[in-house]
PDB file of C-alpha atoms and ligand atoms in Angstrom:
ATOM      1  CA  MET A1214       7.945  18.773  44.672  1.00  0.00           C
ATOM      2  CA  PRO A1215       8.944  15.898  42.369  1.00  0.00           C
ATOM      3  CA  VAL A1216       8.927  17.181  38.788  1.00  0.00           C
ATOM      4  CA  LEU A1217       6.900  14.220  37.465  1.00  0.00           C
ATOM      5  CA  GLY A1218       3.757  12.919  39.156  1.00  0.00           C
ATOM      6  CA  LEU A1219       0.977  10.459  38.400  1.00  0.00           C
ATOM      7  CA  GLY A1220      -2.426  11.897  37.441  1.00  0.00           C
ATOM      8  CA  THR A1221      -5.501   9.877  38.371  1.00  0.00           C
ATOM      9  CA  TRP A1222      -8.551  11.662  36.878  1.00  0.00           C
ATOM     10  CA  GLU A1223     -10.902   9.068  35.347  1.00  0.00           C
ATOM     11  CA  ASN A1224      -8.890   6.191  36.787  1.00  0.00           C
ATOM     12  CA  ASP A1225     -12.256   5.176  38.176  1.00  0.00           C
ATOM     13  CA  ASP A1226     -12.108   1.475  38.824  1.00  0.00           C
ATOM     14  CA  ALA A1227     -10.926   1.227  42.444  1.00  0.00           C
ATOM     15  CA  GLU A1228      -8.832  -1.899  42.020  1.00  0.00           C
ATOM     16  CA  GLN A1229      -7.228  -0.607  38.824  1.00  0.00           C
ATOM     17  CA  CYS A1230      -6.537   2.826  40.316  1.00  0.00           C
ATOM     18  CA  ALA A1231      -4.844   1.330  43.394  1.00  0.00           C
ATOM     19  CA  GLU A1232      -2.779  -0.878  41.091  1.00  0.00           C
ATOM     20  CA  SER A1233      -1.742   2.103  38.900  1.00  0.00           C
ATOM     21  CA  VAL A1234      -0.603   4.042  41.975  1.00  0.00           C
ATOM     22  CA  ARG A1235       1.305   1.065  43.384  1.00  0.00           C
ATOM     23  CA  THR A1236       2.953   0.370  40.004  1.00  0.00           C
ATOM     24  CA  ALA A1237       3.968   4.011  39.615  1.00  0.00           C
ATOM     25  CA  LEU A1238       5.473   4.255  43.091  1.00  0.00           C
ATOM     26  CA  GLU A1239       7.405   1.042  42.615  1.00  0.00           C
ATOM     27  CA  ALA A1240       8.654   2.315  39.220  1.00  0.00           C
ATOM     28  CA  GLY A1241      10.082   5.409  40.931  1.00  0.00           C
ATOM     29  CA  TYR A1242       7.295   8.028  40.979  1.00  0.00           C
ATOM     30  CA  ARG A1243       7.084   9.984  44.253  1.00  0.00           C
ATOM     31  CA  HIS A1244       4.212  12.362  43.425  1.00  0.00           C
ATOM     32  CA  VAL A1245       0.540  11.430  43.128  1.00  0.00           C
ATOM     33  CA  ASP A1246      -2.282  13.792  42.149  1.00  0.00           C
ATOM     34  CA  THR A1247      -5.940  13.216  42.979  1.00  0.00           C
ATOM     35  CA  ALA A1248      -9.017  15.295  43.867  1.00  0.00           C
ATOM     36  CA  GLN A1249     -12.183  14.953  45.908  1.00  0.00           C
ATOM     37  CA  ILE A1250     -14.278  15.055  42.724  1.00  0.00           C
ATOM     38  CA  TYR A1251     -12.397  12.134  41.122  1.00  0.00           C
ATOM     39  CA  GLY A1252     -14.034   9.778  43.631  1.00  0.00           C
ATOM     40  CA  ASN A1253     -10.846   7.712  43.889  1.00  0.00           C
ATOM     41  CA  GLU A1254      -9.112   8.995  47.029  1.00  0.00           C
ATOM     42  CA  ASP A1255      -9.771   5.647  48.767  1.00  0.00           C
ATOM     43  CA  ALA A1256      -8.145   3.777  45.889  1.00  0.00           C
ATOM     44  CA  VAL A1257      -5.182   6.170  45.760  1.00  0.00           C
ATOM     45  CA  GLY A1258      -4.699   5.610  49.507  1.00  0.00           C
ATOM     46  CA  ASP A1259      -4.862   1.840  48.981  1.00  0.00           C
ATOM     47  CA  GLY A1260      -2.216   2.064  46.237  1.00  0.00           C
ATOM     48  CA  ILE A1261       0.122   4.049  48.456  1.00  0.00           C
ATOM     49  CA  ALA A1262      -0.396   1.608  51.321  1.00  0.00           C
ATOM     50  CA  ALA A1263       0.276  -1.368  49.035  1.00  0.00           C
ATOM     51  CA  ALA A1264       3.496   0.039  47.552  1.00  0.00           C
ATOM     52  CA  ASP A1265       6.865  -0.747  48.975  1.00  0.00           C
ATOM     53  CA  VAL A1266       7.466   2.958  49.590  1.00  0.00           C
ATOM     54  CA  ASP A1267       7.041   4.943  52.819  1.00  0.00           C
ATOM     55  CA  ARG A1268       4.208   7.470  52.937  1.00  0.00           C
ATOM     56  CA  GLU A1269       6.737  10.150  53.986  1.00  0.00           C
ATOM     57  CA  ASP A1270       8.574   9.645  50.692  1.00  0.00           C
ATOM     58  CA  VAL A1271       5.456  10.344  48.606  1.00  0.00           C
ATOM     59  CA  PHE A1272       4.344  13.855  47.633  1.00  0.00           C
ATOM     60  CA  LEU A1273       0.562  13.526  47.853  1.00  0.00           C
ATOM     61  CA  ALA A1274      -1.782  16.184  46.511  1.00  0.00           C
ATOM     62  CA  THR A1275      -5.563  16.439  46.432  1.00  0.00           C
ATOM     63  CA  LYS A1276      -8.037  19.220  45.635  1.00  0.00           C
ATOM     64  CA  VAL A1277     -11.080  20.666  47.376  1.00  0.00           C
ATOM     65  CA  TRP A1278     -14.109  20.655  45.090  1.00  0.00           C
ATOM     66  CA  ILE A1279     -16.077  23.835  44.264  1.00  0.00           C
ATOM     67  CA  ASP A1280     -19.040  22.866  46.478  1.00  0.00           C
ATOM     68  CA  GLU A1281     -16.795  22.631  49.538  1.00  0.00           C
ATOM     69  CA  LEU A1282     -15.183  26.054  49.531  1.00  0.00           C
ATOM     70  CA  SER A1283     -16.897  27.731  52.506  1.00  0.00           C
ATOM     71  CA  HIS A1284     -14.670  27.827  55.599  1.00  0.00           C
ATOM     72  CA  ASP A1285     -16.286  24.906  57.436  1.00  0.00           C
ATOM     73  CA  ASP A1286     -16.675  22.789  54.313  1.00  0.00           C
ATOM     74  CA  VAL A1287     -12.976  23.163  53.459  1.00  0.00           C
ATOM     75  CA  ILE A1288     -12.021  21.929  56.934  1.00  0.00           C
ATOM     76  CA  GLU A1289     -14.568  19.074  57.046  1.00  0.00           C
ATOM     77  CA  SER A1290     -14.081  17.863  53.493  1.00  0.00           C
ATOM     78  CA  THR A1291     -10.304  17.871  53.944  1.00  0.00           C
ATOM     79  CA  GLU A1292     -10.649  15.719  57.086  1.00  0.00           C
ATOM     80  CA  GLU A1293     -12.720  13.328  54.968  1.00  0.00           C
ATOM     81  CA  SER A1294     -10.065  13.321  52.220  1.00  0.00           C
ATOM     82  CA  LEU A1295      -7.389  12.497  54.804  1.00  0.00           C
ATOM     83  CA  ASP A1296      -9.521   9.606  56.046  1.00  0.00           C
ATOM     84  CA  ARG A1297     -10.085   8.243  52.549  1.00  0.00           C
ATOM     85  CA  LEU A1298      -6.410   8.610  51.650  1.00  0.00           C
ATOM     86  CA  GLY A1299      -5.375   6.880  54.880  1.00  0.00           C
ATOM     87  CA  THR A1300      -2.983   9.605  55.951  1.00  0.00           C
ATOM     88  CA  ASP A1301      -2.836  12.352  58.565  1.00  0.00           C
ATOM     89  CA  TYR A1302      -1.355  15.041  56.319  1.00  0.00           C
ATOM     90  CA  LEU A1303      -1.233  16.183  52.709  1.00  0.00           C
ATOM     91  CA  ASP A1304       1.871  17.522  51.021  1.00  0.00           C
ATOM     92  CA  LEU A1305      -0.266  19.882  48.951  1.00  0.00           C
ATOM     93  CA  LEU A1306      -3.946  20.824  49.008  1.00  0.00           C
ATOM     94  CA  TYR A1307      -5.353  22.760  46.056  1.00  0.00           C
ATOM     95  CA  VAL A1308      -8.497  24.830  45.628  1.00  0.00           C
ATOM     96  CA  HIS A1309      -9.733  23.020  42.488  1.00  0.00           C
ATOM     97  CA  TRP A1310     -11.286  26.044  40.696  1.00  0.00           C
ATOM     98  CA  PRO A1311     -11.931  29.705  41.600  1.00  0.00           C
ATOM     99  CA  ALA A1312     -15.658  29.009  41.204  1.00  0.00           C
ATOM    100  CA  ARG A1313     -18.998  28.551  42.958  1.00  0.00           C
ATOM    101  CA  GLU A1314     -18.361  28.959  46.721  1.00  0.00           C
ATOM    102  CA  TYR A1315     -14.835  30.282  46.293  1.00  0.00           C
ATOM    103  CA  GLU A1316     -14.132  33.459  48.229  1.00  0.00           C
ATOM    104  CA  ALA A1317     -10.427  34.236  48.599  1.00  0.00           C
ATOM    105  CA  GLU A1318     -10.255  35.219  52.277  1.00  0.00           C
ATOM    106  CA  GLU A1319     -12.715  32.648  53.567  1.00  0.00           C
ATOM    107  CA  THR A1320     -11.574  29.703  51.439  1.00  0.00           C
ATOM    108  CA  LEU A1321      -7.848  30.290  51.607  1.00  0.00           C
ATOM    109  CA  GLY A1322      -8.118  31.314  55.264  1.00  0.00           C
ATOM    110  CA  ALA A1323      -9.406  27.795  55.947  1.00  0.00           C
ATOM    111  CA  LEU A1324      -6.482  26.258  54.055  1.00  0.00           C
ATOM    112  CA  GLU A1325      -4.144  28.448  56.092  1.00  0.00           C
ATOM    113  CA  GLU A1326      -5.687  27.048  59.302  1.00  0.00           C
ATOM    114  CA  LEU A1327      -5.193  23.503  58.021  1.00  0.00           C
ATOM    115  CA  LYS A1328      -1.561  24.357  57.393  1.00  0.00           C
ATOM    116  CA  GLU A1329      -1.135  25.827  60.878  1.00  0.00           C
ATOM    117  CA  ASP A1330      -2.680  22.631  62.305  1.00  0.00           C
ATOM    118  CA  GLY A1331      -0.195  20.442  60.402  1.00  0.00           C
ATOM    119  CA  LYS A1332      -2.901  18.826  58.230  1.00  0.00           C
ATOM    120  CA  ILE A1333      -1.396  20.180  55.023  1.00  0.00           C
ATOM    121  CA  ASP A1334       2.170  21.186  54.232  1.00  0.00           C
ATOM    122  CA  ARG A1335       1.462  23.537  51.315  1.00  0.00           C
ATOM    123  CA  ILE A1336      -1.389  25.607  49.901  1.00  0.00           C
ATOM    124  CA  GLY A1337      -2.142  25.337  46.188  1.00  0.00           C
ATOM    125  CA  VAL A1338      -4.676  26.649  43.720  1.00  0.00           C
ATOM    126  CA  SER A1339      -5.780  25.331  40.357  1.00  0.00           C
ATOM    127  CA  ASN A1340      -7.133  26.962  37.218  1.00  0.00           C
ATOM    128  CA  PHE A1341      -6.227  30.414  38.558  1.00  0.00           C
ATOM    129  CA  GLU A1342      -5.463  33.267  36.167  1.00  0.00           C
ATOM    130  CA  PRO A1343      -3.001  36.027  37.212  1.00  0.00           C
ATOM    131  CA  GLU A1344      -5.807  38.200  38.627  1.00  0.00           C
ATOM    132  CA  HIS A1345      -7.019  35.332  40.845  1.00  0.00           C
ATOM    133  CA  LEU A1346      -3.467  34.668  42.012  1.00  0.00           C
ATOM    134  CA  GLU A1347      -3.014  38.278  42.998  1.00  0.00           C
ATOM    135  CA  THR A1348      -6.195  38.337  45.104  1.00  0.00           C
ATOM    136  CA  ALA A1349      -5.349  34.943  46.588  1.00  0.00           C
ATOM    137  CA  GLN A1350      -1.890  35.944  47.754  1.00  0.00           C
ATOM    138  CA  ASP A1351      -3.257  39.214  49.177  1.00  0.00           C
ATOM    139  CA  ALA A1352      -5.823  37.240  51.217  1.00  0.00           C
ATOM    140  CA  ILE A1353      -3.407  35.150  53.312  1.00  0.00           C
ATOM    141  CA  ASP A1354       0.072  35.381  54.831  1.00  0.00           C
ATOM    142  CA  ALA A1355       1.144  31.838  53.939  1.00  0.00           C
ATOM    143  CA  PRO A1356       2.620  31.501  50.447  1.00  0.00           C
ATOM    144  CA  ILE A1357       0.592  30.150  47.539  1.00  0.00           C
ATOM    145  CA  PHE A1358       2.960  27.330  46.649  1.00  0.00           C
ATOM    146  CA  ALA A1359       1.602  26.142  43.290  1.00  0.00           C
ATOM    147  CA  ASN A1360      -0.948  26.783  40.572  1.00  0.00           C
ATOM    148  CA  GLN A1361      -2.090  23.660  38.688  1.00  0.00           C
ATOM    149  CA  VAL A1362      -3.291  24.501  35.176  1.00  0.00           C
ATOM    150  CA  GLU A1363      -3.683  22.878  31.787  1.00  0.00           C
ATOM    151  CA  MET A1364      -0.379  23.146  29.943  1.00  0.00           C
ATOM    152  CA  HIS A1365       1.204  21.274  27.030  1.00  0.00           C
ATOM    153  CA  PRO A1366       2.722  22.170  23.628  1.00  0.00           C
ATOM    154  CA  LEU A1367      -0.749  23.102  22.322  1.00  0.00           C
ATOM    155  CA  LEU A1368      -1.475  25.443  25.264  1.00  0.00           C
ATOM    156  CA  GLN A1369       1.804  26.995  26.310  1.00  0.00           C
ATOM    157  CA  GLN A1370       0.564  29.413  29.032  1.00  0.00           C
ATOM    158  CA  ARG A1371       3.171  32.106  28.303  1.00  0.00           C
ATOM    159  CA  GLU A1372       1.539  34.868  30.357  1.00  0.00           C
ATOM    160  CA  LEU A1373       0.900  32.646  33.368  1.00  0.00           C
ATOM    161  CA  ARG A1374       4.433  31.259  33.224  1.00  0.00           C
ATOM    162  CA  GLU A1375       5.853  34.755  33.373  1.00  0.00           C
ATOM    163  CA  TYR A1376       3.549  35.757  36.238  1.00  0.00           C
ATOM    164  CA  CYS A1377       4.378  32.627  38.264  1.00  0.00           C
ATOM    165  CA  ALA A1378       8.118  33.027  37.697  1.00  0.00           C
ATOM    166  CA  ASP A1379       7.924  36.647  38.936  1.00  0.00           C
ATOM    167  CA  THR A1380       5.914  35.693  42.034  1.00  0.00           C
ATOM    168  CA  ASP A1381       7.673  32.421  42.928  1.00  0.00           C
ATOM    169  CA  ILE A1382       4.656  30.204  42.366  1.00  0.00           C
ATOM    170  CA  GLU A1383       5.316  26.713  41.001  1.00  0.00           C
ATOM    171  CA  LEU A1384       3.385  25.698  37.907  1.00  0.00           C
ATOM    172  CA  VAL A1385       1.996  22.177  37.689  1.00  0.00           C
ATOM    173  CA  ALA A1386       0.849  21.090  34.221  1.00  0.00           C
ATOM    174  CA  TYR A1387      -2.333  19.048  34.013  1.00  0.00           C
ATOM    175  CA  SER A1388      -3.327  17.235  30.824  1.00  0.00           C
ATOM    176  CA  PRO A1389       0.389  17.436  29.883  1.00  0.00           C
ATOM    177  CA  LEU A1390      -0.242  15.142  26.892  1.00  0.00           C
ATOM    178  CA  ALA A1391      -3.252  17.260  25.837  1.00  0.00           C
ATOM    179  CA  ARG A1392      -5.237  14.104  26.631  1.00  0.00           C
ATOM    180  CA  GLY A1393      -3.591  12.426  23.624  1.00  0.00           C
ATOM    181  CA  ASP A1394      -3.685  15.322  21.138  1.00  0.00           C
ATOM    182  CA  VAL A1395       0.100  15.898  21.266  1.00  0.00           C
ATOM    183  CA  PHE A1396       0.542  12.509  19.610  1.00  0.00           C
ATOM    184  CA  ASP A1397      -0.818  13.956  16.324  1.00  0.00           C
ATOM    185  CA  VAL A1398       1.522  16.952  16.090  1.00  0.00           C
ATOM    186  CA  ASP A1399       4.179  16.533  13.358  1.00  0.00           C
ATOM    187  CA  VAL A1400       6.908  18.516  15.124  1.00  0.00           C
ATOM    188  CA  ILE A1401       6.540  16.373  18.242  1.00  0.00           C
ATOM    189  CA  SER A1402       6.571  13.111  16.249  1.00  0.00           C
ATOM    190  CA  GLU A1403       9.673  14.204  14.321  1.00  0.00           C
ATOM    191  CA  ILE A1404      11.556  15.052  17.515  1.00  0.00           C
ATOM    192  CA  ALA A1405      10.378  11.798  19.102  1.00  0.00           C
ATOM    193  CA  ASP A1406      11.674   9.800  16.104  1.00  0.00           C
ATOM    194  CA  ALA A1407      15.042  11.557  16.270  1.00  0.00           C
ATOM    195  CA  HIS A1408      15.398  10.486  19.925  1.00  0.00           C
ATOM    196  CA  ASP A1409      13.878   7.048  19.495  1.00  0.00           C
ATOM    197  CA  ALA A1410      11.458   8.270  22.156  1.00  0.00           C
ATOM    198  CA  SER A1411       7.665   8.462  22.390  1.00  0.00           C
ATOM    199  CA  ALA A1412       5.657  11.612  21.675  1.00  0.00           C
ATOM    200  CA  ALA A1413       4.534  11.507  25.327  1.00  0.00           C
ATOM    201  CA  GLN A1414       8.157  11.655  26.446  1.00  0.00           C
ATOM    202  CA  VAL A1415       8.848  14.649  24.198  1.00  0.00           C
ATOM    203  CA  SER A1416       5.876  16.581  25.569  1.00  0.00           C
ATOM    204  CA  LEU A1417       6.942  15.833  29.149  1.00  0.00           C
ATOM    205  CA  ALA A1418      10.593  16.705  28.426  1.00  0.00           C
ATOM    206  CA  TRP A1419       9.505  20.043  26.927  1.00  0.00           C
ATOM    207  CA  LEU A1420       7.484  20.860  30.082  1.00  0.00           C
ATOM    208  CA  ARG A1421      10.508  20.016  32.209  1.00  0.00           C
ATOM    209  CA  GLU A1422      12.637  22.380  30.086  1.00  0.00           C
ATOM    210  CA  LYS A1423      10.125  25.097  30.978  1.00  0.00           C
ATOM    211  CA  GLY A1424      10.594  24.418  34.706  1.00  0.00           C
ATOM    212  CA  VAL A1425       7.087  23.016  35.024  1.00  0.00           C
ATOM    213  CA  THR A1426       6.026  19.912  36.989  1.00  0.00           C
ATOM    214  CA  ALA A1427       3.848  17.485  34.990  1.00  0.00           C
ATOM    215  CA  ILE A1428       1.278  14.954  36.188  1.00  0.00           C
ATOM    216  CA  PRO A1429       0.370  12.719  33.213  1.00  0.00           C
ATOM    217  CA  LYS A1430      -2.425  10.266  33.876  1.00  0.00           C
ATOM    218  CA  ALA A1431      -1.502   6.701  32.989  1.00  0.00           C
ATOM    219  CA  THR A1432      -3.342   3.529  33.871  1.00  0.00           C
ATOM    220  CA  GLY A1433      -1.291   0.513  32.823  1.00  0.00           C
ATOM    221  CA  GLU A1434       2.358  -0.244  33.416  1.00  0.00           C
ATOM    222  CA  ASP A1435       3.419   0.507  29.799  1.00  0.00           C
ATOM    223  CA  HIS A1436       2.243   4.124  29.877  1.00  0.00           C
ATOM    224  CA  ILE A1437       3.371   4.593  33.488  1.00  0.00           C
ATOM    225  CA  ARG A1438       6.912   3.477  32.577  1.00  0.00           C
ATOM    226  CA  ASP A1439       6.972   5.303  29.236  1.00  0.00           C
ATOM    227  CA  ASN A1440       6.207   8.579  31.007  1.00  0.00           C
ATOM    228  CA  TRP A1441       8.702   7.895  33.789  1.00  0.00           C
ATOM    229  CA  GLU A1442      11.421   7.372  31.191  1.00  0.00           C
ATOM    230  CA  SER A1443      10.820  10.911  29.913  1.00  0.00           C
ATOM    231  CA  LEU A1444      13.147  11.940  32.748  1.00  0.00           C
ATOM    232  CA  GLY A1445      15.999  10.511  30.675  1.00  0.00           C
ATOM    233  CA  ALA A1446      15.062  12.457  27.520  1.00  0.00           C
ATOM    234  CA  SER A1447      16.723  15.790  26.982  1.00  0.00           C
ATOM    235  CA  LEU A1448      15.905  18.153  24.137  1.00  0.00           C
ATOM    236  CA  SER A1449      18.341  20.436  22.316  1.00  0.00           C
ATOM    237  CA  ASP A1450      17.744  24.206  22.378  1.00  0.00           C
ATOM    238  CA  GLU A1451      16.670  23.982  18.753  1.00  0.00           C
ATOM    239  CA  GLU A1452      14.108  21.262  19.526  1.00  0.00           C
ATOM    240  CA  VAL A1453      12.721  23.282  22.431  1.00  0.00           C
ATOM    241  CA  GLU A1454      12.386  26.277  20.089  1.00  0.00           C
ATOM    242  CA  ARG A1455      10.587  24.218  17.451  1.00  0.00           C
ATOM    243  CA  ILE A1456       8.016  23.223  20.066  1.00  0.00           C
ATOM    244  CA  ASP A1457       7.845  26.800  21.406  1.00  0.00           C
ATOM    245  CA  ASP A1458       6.923  27.855  17.868  1.00  0.00           C
ATOM    246  CA  ILE A1459       3.848  25.608  17.654  1.00  0.00           C
ATOM    247  CA  ASP A1460       1.280  28.339  17.317  1.00  0.00           C
ATOM    248  CA  ARG A1461      -1.870  26.691  18.678  1.00  0.00           C
ATOM    249  CA  THR A1462      -4.067  27.459  21.684  1.00  0.00           C
ATOM    250  CA  GLU A1463      -6.195  24.401  22.354  1.00  0.00           C
ATOM    251  CA  ARG A1464      -7.791  23.689  25.697  1.00  0.00           C
ATOM    252  CA  GLN A1465      -8.997  20.232  26.614  1.00  0.00           C
ATOM    253  CA  VAL A1466     -10.727  21.248  29.851  1.00  0.00           C
ATOM    254  CA  HIS A1467     -13.265  24.098  29.820  1.00  0.00           C
ATOM    255  CA  PRO A1468     -16.282  23.467  32.066  1.00  0.00           C
ATOM    256  CA  ASP A1469     -19.015  26.106  32.267  1.00  0.00           C
ATOM    257  CA  PHE A1470     -17.682  27.328  35.636  1.00  0.00           C
ATOM    258  CA  ALA A1471     -14.211  28.101  34.189  1.00  0.00           C
ATOM    259  CA  PRO A1472     -12.849  31.654  34.540  1.00  0.00           C
ATOM    260  CA  ASP A1473     -14.454  34.241  32.200  1.00  0.00           C
ATOM    261  CA  ALA A1474     -11.160  34.903  30.447  1.00  0.00           C
ATOM    262  CA  TRP A1475     -11.193  31.452  28.761  1.00  0.00           C
TER     263      TRP A1475
HETATM  264  P1  NAP B1530      -3.193  13.564  30.066  1.00  0.00           P
HETATM  265  O1  NAP B1530      -2.321  13.157  31.186  1.00  0.00           O
HETATM  266  O2  NAP B1530      -2.744  14.641  29.148  1.00  0.00           O
HETATM  267  O3  NAP B1530      -3.557  12.319  29.142  1.00  0.00           O
HETATM  268  C1  NAP B1530      -4.046  11.116  29.657  1.00  0.00           C
HETATM  269  C2  NAP B1530      -4.324  10.176  28.486  1.00  0.00           C
HETATM  270  O4  NAP B1530      -3.085   9.842  27.814  1.00  0.00           O
HETATM  271  C3  NAP B1530      -4.938   8.864  28.929  1.00  0.00           C
HETATM  272  O5  NAP B1530      -5.835   8.479  27.923  1.00  0.00           O
HETATM  273  C4  NAP B1530      -3.742   7.901  28.986  1.00  0.00           C
HETATM  274  O6  NAP B1530      -4.137   6.573  28.722  1.00  0.00           O
HETATM  275  C5  NAP B1530      -2.909   8.416  27.837  1.00  0.00           C
HETATM  276  N1  NAP B1530      -1.480   8.178  28.043  1.00  0.00           N
HETATM  277  C6  NAP B1530      -0.758   8.399  29.153  1.00  0.00           C
HETATM  278  N2  NAP B1530       0.549   8.119  28.969  1.00  0.00           N
HETATM  279  C7  NAP B1530       0.655   7.673  27.689  1.00  0.00           C
HETATM  280  C8  NAP B1530       1.750   7.235  26.916  1.00  0.00           C
HETATM  281  N3  NAP B1530       2.987   7.212  27.408  1.00  0.00           N
HETATM  282  N4  NAP B1530       1.500   6.863  25.621  1.00  0.00           N
HETATM  283  C9  NAP B1530       0.237   6.901  25.107  1.00  0.00           C
HETATM  284  N5  NAP B1530      -0.838   7.328  25.812  1.00  0.00           N
HETATM  285  C10 NAP B1530      -0.627   7.709  27.087  1.00  0.00           C
HETATM  286  O7  NAP B1530      -4.658  13.989  30.594  1.00  0.00           O
HETATM  287  P2  NAP B1530      -5.405  14.244  31.988  1.00  0.00           P
HETATM  288  O8  NAP B1530      -5.749  12.972  32.651  1.00  0.00           O
HETATM  289  O9  NAP B1530      -6.500  15.192  31.660  1.00  0.00           O
HETATM  290  O10 NAP B1530      -4.373  15.060  32.895  1.00  0.00           O
HETATM  291  C11 NAP B1530      -3.469  14.469  33.800  1.00  0.00           C
HETATM  292  C12 NAP B1530      -3.877  14.674  35.247  1.00  0.00           C
HETATM  293  O11 NAP B1530      -4.001  16.061  35.559  1.00  0.00           O
HETATM  294  C13 NAP B1530      -5.269  14.138  35.586  1.00  0.00           C
HETATM  295  O12 NAP B1530      -5.313  12.743  35.661  1.00  0.00           O
HETATM  296  C14 NAP B1530      -5.516  14.851  36.888  1.00  0.00           C
HETATM  297  O13 NAP B1530      -4.792  14.226  37.946  1.00  0.00           O
HETATM  298  C15 NAP B1530      -4.977  16.238  36.563  1.00  0.00           C
HETATM  299  N6  NAP B1530      -6.023  17.174  36.068  1.00  0.00           N
HETATM  300  C16 NAP B1530      -6.346  18.249  36.834  1.00  0.00           C
HETATM  301  C17 NAP B1530      -7.315  19.149  36.415  1.00  0.00           C
HETATM  302  C18 NAP B1530      -7.641  20.352  37.269  1.00  0.00           C
HETATM  303  O14 NAP B1530      -8.670  21.001  37.040  1.00  0.00           O
HETATM  304  N7  NAP B1530      -6.809  20.680  38.227  1.00  0.00           N
HETATM  305  C19 NAP B1530      -7.980  18.975  35.190  1.00  0.00           C
HETATM  306  C20 NAP B1530      -7.610  17.871  34.396  1.00  0.00           C
HETATM  307  C21 NAP B1530      -6.639  16.993  34.840  1.00  0.00           C
HETATM  308  P3  NAP B1530      -4.209   5.444  29.857  1.00  0.00           P
HETATM  309  O15 NAP B1530      -5.046   5.987  30.975  1.00  0.00           O
HETATM  310  O16 NAP B1530      -4.826   4.300  29.141  1.00  0.00           O
HETATM  311  O17 NAP B1530      -2.813   5.139  30.311  1.00  0.00           O
END
């Protein structure tokens, strides 16, 4: 899975969203993240089709919404996602939240069938805590490939990182810029100045140092390129430690159906 992807939540204008995806792919991105609930799968598909990049070279991920988690709904809604995205397979399909109709054996059993049928290459989950991951992996034989969760310097996910490292589950960081809040953290600005880099690049470089894939959302070419260039930024051990020491726990995303532990 490419370590840097393009997020698309709230990239709602269809023409703009398709243009963001095309721009990102032509700038070098090979990983695009969407979801049924974002309402932009059509536009993401249009952007991929418009880019001068083969579909097979793109790592495409979407997520099944919490109202579609019964067995038949997972299968049907995924077929609809494939149609909208203009593709016959997904590289990764996530269960968006362990909420509402989620039931580990039924829901993940349906994803396992989709994998056996060649409709999806990998099974993912999102917003799962260690106890959900344990039940999920017990429910199916296929591996849980990735857990997509909020992670950035203001929400460092130490416990989950340890659990995922021990169980070979990839972590994908959503809201990797804390939806803009990392730009106001002194330590991050100081490190950015020292590298003549942006605060966004420092946050993304720190996630990469932690072995975590990041999917910043960016709309226009400036932000898309700024984030892509984070791949050239490397932090010293001391800089990584200074960010590790930021002692804040601030979530950007906490809907009322989030896990009880939050
Ligand atoms: P984010 O990526 O942390 O932040 C996005 C915000 O930062 C946007 O306002 C964007 O502005 C701005 N930005 C991006 N690059 C910038 C740069 N280089 N300099 C200055 N500003 C910059 O927040 P997010 O959208 O919440 O998270 C990223 C993706 O994760 C989402 O789009 C979605 O794909 C995924 N996600 C998943 C879940 C889940 O439950 N699984 C939840 C939330 C998000 P512009 O748009 O104007 O460029």
